[in-house]
Coordinates of C-alpha atoms in Angstrom, one line a residue:
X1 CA 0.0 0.0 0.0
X2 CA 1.1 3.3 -1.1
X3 CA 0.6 6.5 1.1
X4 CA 0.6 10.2 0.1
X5 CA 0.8 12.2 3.0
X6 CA -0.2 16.3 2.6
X7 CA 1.1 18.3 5.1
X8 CA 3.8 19.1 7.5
X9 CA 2.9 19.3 10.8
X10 CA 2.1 17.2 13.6
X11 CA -1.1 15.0 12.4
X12 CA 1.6 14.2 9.1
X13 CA 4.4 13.6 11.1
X14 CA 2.9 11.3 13.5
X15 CA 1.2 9.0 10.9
X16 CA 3.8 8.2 9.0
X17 CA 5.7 6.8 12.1
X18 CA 2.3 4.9 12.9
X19 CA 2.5 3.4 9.4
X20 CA 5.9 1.9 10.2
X21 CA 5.4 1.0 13.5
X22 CA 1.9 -1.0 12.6
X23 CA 3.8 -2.8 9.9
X24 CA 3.3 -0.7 6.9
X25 CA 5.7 -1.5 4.1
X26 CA 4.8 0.7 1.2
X27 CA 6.0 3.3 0.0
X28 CA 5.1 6.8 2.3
X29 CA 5.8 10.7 0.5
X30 CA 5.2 13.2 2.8
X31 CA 4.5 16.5 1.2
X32 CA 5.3 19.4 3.0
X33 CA 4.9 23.3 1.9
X34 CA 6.9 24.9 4.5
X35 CA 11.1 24.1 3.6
X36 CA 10.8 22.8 7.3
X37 CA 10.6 19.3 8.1
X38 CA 7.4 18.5 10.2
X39 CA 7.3 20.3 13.5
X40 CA 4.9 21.0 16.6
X41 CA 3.3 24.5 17.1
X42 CA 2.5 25.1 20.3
X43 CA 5.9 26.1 21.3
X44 CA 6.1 28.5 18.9
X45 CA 3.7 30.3 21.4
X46 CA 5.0 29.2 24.5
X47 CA 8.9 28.1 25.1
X48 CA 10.1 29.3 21.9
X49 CA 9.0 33.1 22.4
X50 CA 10.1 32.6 25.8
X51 CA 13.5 31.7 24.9
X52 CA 13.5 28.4 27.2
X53 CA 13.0 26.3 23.9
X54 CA 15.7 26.2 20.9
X55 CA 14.1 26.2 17.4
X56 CA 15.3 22.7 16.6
X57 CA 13.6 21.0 19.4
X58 CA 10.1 21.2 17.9
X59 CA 11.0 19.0 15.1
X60 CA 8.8 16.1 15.1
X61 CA 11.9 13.8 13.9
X62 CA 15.2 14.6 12.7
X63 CA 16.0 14.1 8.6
X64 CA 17.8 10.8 9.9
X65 CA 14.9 9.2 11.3
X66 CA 12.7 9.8 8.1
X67 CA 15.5 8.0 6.4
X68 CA 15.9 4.9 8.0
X69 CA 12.4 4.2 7.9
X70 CA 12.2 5.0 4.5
X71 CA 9.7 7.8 4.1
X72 CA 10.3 10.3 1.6
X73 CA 10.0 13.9 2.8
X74 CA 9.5 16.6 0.3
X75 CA 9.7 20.0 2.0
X76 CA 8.9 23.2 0.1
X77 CA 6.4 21.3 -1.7
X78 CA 3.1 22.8 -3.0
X79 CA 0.4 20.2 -4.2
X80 CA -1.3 21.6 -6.6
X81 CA -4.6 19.0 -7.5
X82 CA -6.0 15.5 -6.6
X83 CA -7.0 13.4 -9.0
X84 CA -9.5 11.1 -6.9
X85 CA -10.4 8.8 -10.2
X86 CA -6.8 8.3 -10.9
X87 CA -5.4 8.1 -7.5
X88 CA -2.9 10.4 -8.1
X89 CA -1.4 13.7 -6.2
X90 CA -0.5 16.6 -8.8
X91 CA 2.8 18.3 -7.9
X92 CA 4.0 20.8 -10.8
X93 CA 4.6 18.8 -13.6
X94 CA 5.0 15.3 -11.2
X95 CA 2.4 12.9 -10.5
X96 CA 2.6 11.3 -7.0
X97 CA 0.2 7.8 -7.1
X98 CA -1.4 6.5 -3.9
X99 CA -3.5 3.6 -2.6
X100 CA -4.3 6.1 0.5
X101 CA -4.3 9.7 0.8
X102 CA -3.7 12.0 4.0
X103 CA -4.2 15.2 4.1
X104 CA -3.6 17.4 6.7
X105 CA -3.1 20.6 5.4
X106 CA -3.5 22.3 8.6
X107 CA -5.3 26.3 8.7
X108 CA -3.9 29.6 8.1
X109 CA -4.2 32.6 9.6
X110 CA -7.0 35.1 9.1
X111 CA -6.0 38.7 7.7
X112 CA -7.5 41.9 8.6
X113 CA -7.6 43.6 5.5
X114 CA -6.3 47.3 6.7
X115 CA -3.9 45.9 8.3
X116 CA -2.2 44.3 5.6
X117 CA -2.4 47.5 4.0
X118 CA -0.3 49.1 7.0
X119 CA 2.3 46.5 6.1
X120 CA 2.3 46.9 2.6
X121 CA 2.9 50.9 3.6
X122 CA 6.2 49.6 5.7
X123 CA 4.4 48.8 9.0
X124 CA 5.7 45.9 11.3
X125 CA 2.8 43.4 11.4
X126 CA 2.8 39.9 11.8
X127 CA 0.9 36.8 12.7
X128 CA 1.8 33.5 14.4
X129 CA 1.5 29.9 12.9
X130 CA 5.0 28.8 11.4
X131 CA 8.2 28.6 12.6
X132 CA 9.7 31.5 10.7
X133 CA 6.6 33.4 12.0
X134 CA 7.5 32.8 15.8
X135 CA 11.7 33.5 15.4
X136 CA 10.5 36.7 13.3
X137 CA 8.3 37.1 16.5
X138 CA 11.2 36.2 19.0
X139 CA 13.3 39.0 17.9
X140 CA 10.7 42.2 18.3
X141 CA 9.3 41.2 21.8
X142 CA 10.3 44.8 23.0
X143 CA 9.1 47.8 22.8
X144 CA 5.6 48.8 22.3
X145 CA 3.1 45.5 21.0
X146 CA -0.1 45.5 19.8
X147 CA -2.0 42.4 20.0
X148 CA -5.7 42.3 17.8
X149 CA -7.7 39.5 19.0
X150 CA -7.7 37.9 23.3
X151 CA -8.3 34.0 21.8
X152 CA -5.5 31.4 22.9
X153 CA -2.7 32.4 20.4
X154 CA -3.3 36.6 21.4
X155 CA -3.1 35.7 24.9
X156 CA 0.1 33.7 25.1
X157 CA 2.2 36.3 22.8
X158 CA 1.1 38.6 25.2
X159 CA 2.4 36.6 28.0
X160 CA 5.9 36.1 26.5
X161 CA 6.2 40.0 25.1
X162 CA 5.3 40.8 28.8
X163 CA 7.7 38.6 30.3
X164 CA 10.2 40.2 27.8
X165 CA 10.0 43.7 29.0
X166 CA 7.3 44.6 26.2
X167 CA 4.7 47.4 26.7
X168 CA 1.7 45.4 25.6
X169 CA -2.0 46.5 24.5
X170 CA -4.6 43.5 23.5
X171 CA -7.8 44.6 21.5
X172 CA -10.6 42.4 21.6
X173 CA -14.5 42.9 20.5
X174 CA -15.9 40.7 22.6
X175 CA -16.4 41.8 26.5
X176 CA -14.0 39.1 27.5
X177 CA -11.2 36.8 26.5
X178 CA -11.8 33.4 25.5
X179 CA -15.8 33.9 26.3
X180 CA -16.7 31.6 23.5
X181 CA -14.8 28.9 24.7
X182 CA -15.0 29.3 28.7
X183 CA -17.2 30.9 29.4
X184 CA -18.0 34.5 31.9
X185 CA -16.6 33.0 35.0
X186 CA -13.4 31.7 33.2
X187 CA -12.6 34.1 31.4
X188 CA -12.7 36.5 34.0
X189 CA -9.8 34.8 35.6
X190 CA -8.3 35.6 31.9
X191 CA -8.8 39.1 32.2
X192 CA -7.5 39.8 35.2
X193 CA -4.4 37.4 35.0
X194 CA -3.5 39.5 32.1
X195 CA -4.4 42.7 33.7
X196 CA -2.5 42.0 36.7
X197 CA 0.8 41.3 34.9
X198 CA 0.7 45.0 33.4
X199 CA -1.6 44.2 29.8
X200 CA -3.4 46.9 28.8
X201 CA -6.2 45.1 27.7
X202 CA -9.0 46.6 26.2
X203 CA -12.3 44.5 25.6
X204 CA -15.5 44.7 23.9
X205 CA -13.9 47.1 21.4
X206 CA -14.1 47.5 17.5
X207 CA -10.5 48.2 15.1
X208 CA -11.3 51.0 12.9
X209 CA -8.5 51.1 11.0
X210 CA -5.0 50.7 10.8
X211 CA -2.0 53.0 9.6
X212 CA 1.8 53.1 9.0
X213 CA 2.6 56.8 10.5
X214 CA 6.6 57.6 10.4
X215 CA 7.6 54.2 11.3
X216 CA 4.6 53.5 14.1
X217 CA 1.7 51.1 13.6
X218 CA -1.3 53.1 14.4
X219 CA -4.0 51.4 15.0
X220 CA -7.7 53.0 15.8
X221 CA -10.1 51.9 17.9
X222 CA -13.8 52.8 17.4
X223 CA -14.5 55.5 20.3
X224 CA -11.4 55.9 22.3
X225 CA -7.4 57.0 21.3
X226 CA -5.4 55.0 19.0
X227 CA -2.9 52.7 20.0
X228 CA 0.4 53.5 18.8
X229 CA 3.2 50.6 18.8
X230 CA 6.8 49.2 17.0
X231 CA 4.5 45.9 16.4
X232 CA 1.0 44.8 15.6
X233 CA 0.4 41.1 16.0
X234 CA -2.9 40.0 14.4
X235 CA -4.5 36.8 16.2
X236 CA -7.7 36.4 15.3
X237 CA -8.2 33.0 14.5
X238 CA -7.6 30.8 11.8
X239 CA -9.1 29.4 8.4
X240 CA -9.0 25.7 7.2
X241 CA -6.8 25.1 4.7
X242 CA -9.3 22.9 2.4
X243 CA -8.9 24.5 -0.9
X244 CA -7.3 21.4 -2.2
X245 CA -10.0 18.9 -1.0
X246 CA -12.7 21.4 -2.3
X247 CA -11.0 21.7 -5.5
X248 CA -10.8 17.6 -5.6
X249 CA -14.3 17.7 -5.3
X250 CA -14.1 16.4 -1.9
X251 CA -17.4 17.9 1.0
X252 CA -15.6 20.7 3.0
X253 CA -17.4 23.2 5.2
X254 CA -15.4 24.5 7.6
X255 CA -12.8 22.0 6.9
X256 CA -13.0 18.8 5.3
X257 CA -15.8 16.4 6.2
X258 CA -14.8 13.0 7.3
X259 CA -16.8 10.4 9.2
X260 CA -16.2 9.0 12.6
X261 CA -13.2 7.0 11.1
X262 CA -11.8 10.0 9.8
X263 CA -12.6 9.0 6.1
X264 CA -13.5 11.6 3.3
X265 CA -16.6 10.8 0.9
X266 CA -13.7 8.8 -1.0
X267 CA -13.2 6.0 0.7
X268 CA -9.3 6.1 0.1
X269 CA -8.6 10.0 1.2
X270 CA -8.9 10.6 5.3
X271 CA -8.0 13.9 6.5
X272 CA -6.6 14.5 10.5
X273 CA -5.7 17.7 12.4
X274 CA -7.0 21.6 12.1
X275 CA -8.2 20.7 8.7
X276 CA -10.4 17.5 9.8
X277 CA -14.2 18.2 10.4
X278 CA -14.9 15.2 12.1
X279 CA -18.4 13.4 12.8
X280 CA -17.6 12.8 16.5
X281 CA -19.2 9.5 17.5
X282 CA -19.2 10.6 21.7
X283 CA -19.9 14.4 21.4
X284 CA -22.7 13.4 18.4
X285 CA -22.2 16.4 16.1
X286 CA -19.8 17.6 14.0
X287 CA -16.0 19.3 15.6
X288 CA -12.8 20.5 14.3
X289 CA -10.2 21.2 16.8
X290 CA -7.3 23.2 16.7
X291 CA -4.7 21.9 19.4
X292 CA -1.8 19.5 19.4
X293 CA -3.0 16.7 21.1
X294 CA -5.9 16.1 18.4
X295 CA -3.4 16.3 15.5
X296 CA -1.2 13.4 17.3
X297 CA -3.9 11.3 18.1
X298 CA -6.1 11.4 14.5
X299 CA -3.3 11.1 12.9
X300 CA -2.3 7.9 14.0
X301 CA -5.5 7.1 14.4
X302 CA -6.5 7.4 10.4
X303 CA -3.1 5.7 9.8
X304 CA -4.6 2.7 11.5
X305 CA -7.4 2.9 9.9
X306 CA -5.8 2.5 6.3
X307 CA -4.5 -0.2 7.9
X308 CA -7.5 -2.1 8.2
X309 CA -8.7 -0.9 11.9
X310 CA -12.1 0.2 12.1
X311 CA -12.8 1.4 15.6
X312 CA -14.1 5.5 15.3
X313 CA -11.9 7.9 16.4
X314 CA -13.6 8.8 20.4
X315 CA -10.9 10.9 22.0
X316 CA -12.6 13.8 23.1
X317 CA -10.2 17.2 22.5
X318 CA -7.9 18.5 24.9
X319 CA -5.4 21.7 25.1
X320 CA -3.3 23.1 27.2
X321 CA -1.4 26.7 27.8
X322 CA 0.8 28.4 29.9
X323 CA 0.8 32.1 31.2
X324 CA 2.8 33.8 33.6
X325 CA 2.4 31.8 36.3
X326 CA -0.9 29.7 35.1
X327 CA -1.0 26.6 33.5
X328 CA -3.9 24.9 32.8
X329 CA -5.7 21.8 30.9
X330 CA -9.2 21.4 29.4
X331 CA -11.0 18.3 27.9
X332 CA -14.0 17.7 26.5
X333 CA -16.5 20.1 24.2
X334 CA -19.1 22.7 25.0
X335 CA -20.6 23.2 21.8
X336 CA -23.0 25.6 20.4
X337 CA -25.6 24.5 22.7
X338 CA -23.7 26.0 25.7
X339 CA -24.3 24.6 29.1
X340 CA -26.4 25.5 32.3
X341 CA -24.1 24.6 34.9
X342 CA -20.4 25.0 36.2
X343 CA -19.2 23.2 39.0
X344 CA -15.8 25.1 40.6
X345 CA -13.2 22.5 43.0
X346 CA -11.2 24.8 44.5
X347 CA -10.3 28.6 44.2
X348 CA -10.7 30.3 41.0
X349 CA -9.7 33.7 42.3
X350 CA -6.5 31.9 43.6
X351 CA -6.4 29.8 40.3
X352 CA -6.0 26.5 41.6
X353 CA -8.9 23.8 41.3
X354 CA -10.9 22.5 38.9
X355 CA -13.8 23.1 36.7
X356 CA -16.8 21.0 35.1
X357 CA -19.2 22.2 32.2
X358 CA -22.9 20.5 32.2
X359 CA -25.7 20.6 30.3
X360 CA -28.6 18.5 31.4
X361 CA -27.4 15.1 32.1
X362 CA -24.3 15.2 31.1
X363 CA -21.0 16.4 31.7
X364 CA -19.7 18.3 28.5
X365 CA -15.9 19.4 29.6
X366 CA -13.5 19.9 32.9
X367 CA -10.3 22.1 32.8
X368 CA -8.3 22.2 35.8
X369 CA -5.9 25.3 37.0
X370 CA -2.5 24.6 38.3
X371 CA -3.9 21.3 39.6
X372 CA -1.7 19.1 37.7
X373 CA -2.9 15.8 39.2
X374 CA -6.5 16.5 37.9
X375 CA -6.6 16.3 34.2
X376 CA -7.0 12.1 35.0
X377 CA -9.8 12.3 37.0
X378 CA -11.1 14.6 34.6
X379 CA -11.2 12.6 31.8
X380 CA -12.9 9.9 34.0
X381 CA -15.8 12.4 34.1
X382 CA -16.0 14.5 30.7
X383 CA -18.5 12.4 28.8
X384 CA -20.2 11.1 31.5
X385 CA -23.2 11.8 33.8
X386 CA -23.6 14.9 35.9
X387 CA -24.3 12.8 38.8
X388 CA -25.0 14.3 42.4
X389 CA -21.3 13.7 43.6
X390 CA -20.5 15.7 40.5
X391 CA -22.3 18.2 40.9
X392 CA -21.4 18.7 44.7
X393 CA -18.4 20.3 45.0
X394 CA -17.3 19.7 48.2
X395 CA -16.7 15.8 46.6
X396 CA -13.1 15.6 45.7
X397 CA -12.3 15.3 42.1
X398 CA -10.1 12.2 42.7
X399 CA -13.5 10.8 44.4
X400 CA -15.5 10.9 40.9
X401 CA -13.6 8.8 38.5

């Protein structure tokens, strides 16, 4: 069996070696677009802004490792079609054949359109997903930074430009950080972490515009003074990168659609990672996640499956970050749907305990903060019922597994 794998980051990276180590003996091309061999994000945020990380510890695997097992890298690679009736990856002029087909393209970040302008006119803006995009990052984390959008990404360059020295303003439209995802009471904690660590952060405001003036990025905000800084970082948010599976003729909304075994609507083309909208057989609708753990796991988990496993892919999604002093983990999945109760262990205020999302029945996710023994006992629970001990707090966590 031959496998063509798109991508270069962790989902790629981490089913090839499953190919291997199951027993695989094709042939395996990984095709990557970056010159970079396959590498993990999330310290790109994190230990690599804060300098206690080198650049070549995020590689996945070394060039050696890739050749002993026999898997051809290309890096720099663009793929430019699929041919699903001939099996066959279009690269240039080259034709790449396949039995089974990866792709996990990953996402990109989202622009703001004024200020790419402001760039264009000389100004200093840049967003975070690569590499080269967190060492450009690394060496301007002084001075005065702007940061457009409070999600996960915003939040941690804030942390590290902080911890730098930086002078750092955060603009976000909604009235609080990460209140999609956690939550009021949550991201309250947020808020004021970030405030009490010297960020300016401003919330529920609108960017009017954005300018290159004499070497400053300006940027104004609807209603109150501009901010005026030596950087603008845009984080706000990120776009699956399924033009080649919509261009293959493949379903993709909001990513590419693939079924509880991570299959495509051709039965030899899976997709795993940021790009993978996947028919969750637990959470019963339809997710795509964004974090590390998710890309490691469906991607060996889809290389199984072109080996002949057929158990769905269950693991519910996880993440992690770091900031200042906080570190935290959080499993499970809210959804649209929201939920009606929050259970709090501990002391939020202090940030150290745990917390439990429910809706109805049912307990929909649990993130714990600097409670590093809880994220087990945690995933005992996520998924399961919101029984009484669950809902009492006074219960230990350890107690409810």
């Amino acid at each position: 069996m031959n496998v063509v794998v798109v991508g270069g980051g962790l989902a790629a990276a981490n089913a090839v070696a499953e190919l291997r180590s199951a027993g695989s003996t094709g042939d395996i091309v990984l095709v990557a677009g970056e010159q970079h061999l396959p590498y993990e994000r999330p310290p790109l945020s994190k230990g690599l802004l804060l300098g206690s990380a080198e650049p070549d510890s995020v590689f996945v695997h070394p060039q050696e490792w890739y050749d002993e097992q026999g898997i051809e890298v290309r890096t720099g690679t663009v793929v430019t079609g699929i041919d699903l009736d001939r099996s066959h990856v279009l690269v240039g002029d080259d034709e790449l054949p396949y039995d089974r087909l990866l792709l996990a393209t990953g996402a990109t970040p989202r622009h703001l359109p004024a200020a790419d302008a402001a760039a264009e006119e000389g100004a200093t803006v840049l967003h975070l997903r690569t590499l080269d995009d967190a060492l450009a990052l690394k060496e301007r984390l002084q001075g005065r930074i702007a940061i457009i959008g409070a999600g996960w990404i915003g939040l941690e360059v804030a942390s590290a430009a902080r911890q730098a020295g930086a002078e750092v303003t955060v603009l976000e439209a909604a009235p609080l950080p990460l209140q999609r995802v956690l939550g009021d009471e949550l991201a309250t904690v947020f808020a004021d972490l970030h405030r009490e660590h010297g960020v300016d952060l401003r919330l529920g405001v609108s960017v009017a515009g954005v300018e290159h003036v004499d070497g400053e990025v300006v940027v104004h905000v609807e209603g109150s003074d501009p901010v005026v800084a030596d950087l603008l970082v845009v984080a706000v948010g990120v776009t699956p990168d399924d033009s080649l599976a919509a261009g293959a003729g493949l379903t993709v909304d909001n990513g590419i659609h693939v079924d509880a075994r991570l299959r495509a609507i051709d039965p030899h083309v899976y997709a795993a990672g940021d790009v993978a909208n996947h028919d969750h057989p637990v959470l019963g609708t339809r997710v795509r996640v964004e974090h590390w753990d998710t890309a490691i796991q469906q991607g060996r988990h889809a290389a199984r499956v072109m080996l002949g496993h057929d158990e769905p892919y269950t693991r519910l999604p996880y993440f992690f970050t770091d900031q200042y002093d906080l570190g935290m983990e959080y499993v499970g999945h809210v959804g649209r749907d929201g939920y009606d109760d929050l259970v709090v262990r501990g002391d939020l205020a202090g940030r150290n305990g745990s917390v439990l999302w429910l809706r109805g029945d049912r307990v929909l996710a649990g993130m714990h903060l600097n409670d590093w023994d809880a994220i087990g006992p945690l995933r005992a629970v996520v998924g399961g019922e919101a029984t009484a001990a669950v809902r009492d707090p006074s219960v230990p966590l350890a107690d409810l597994g």
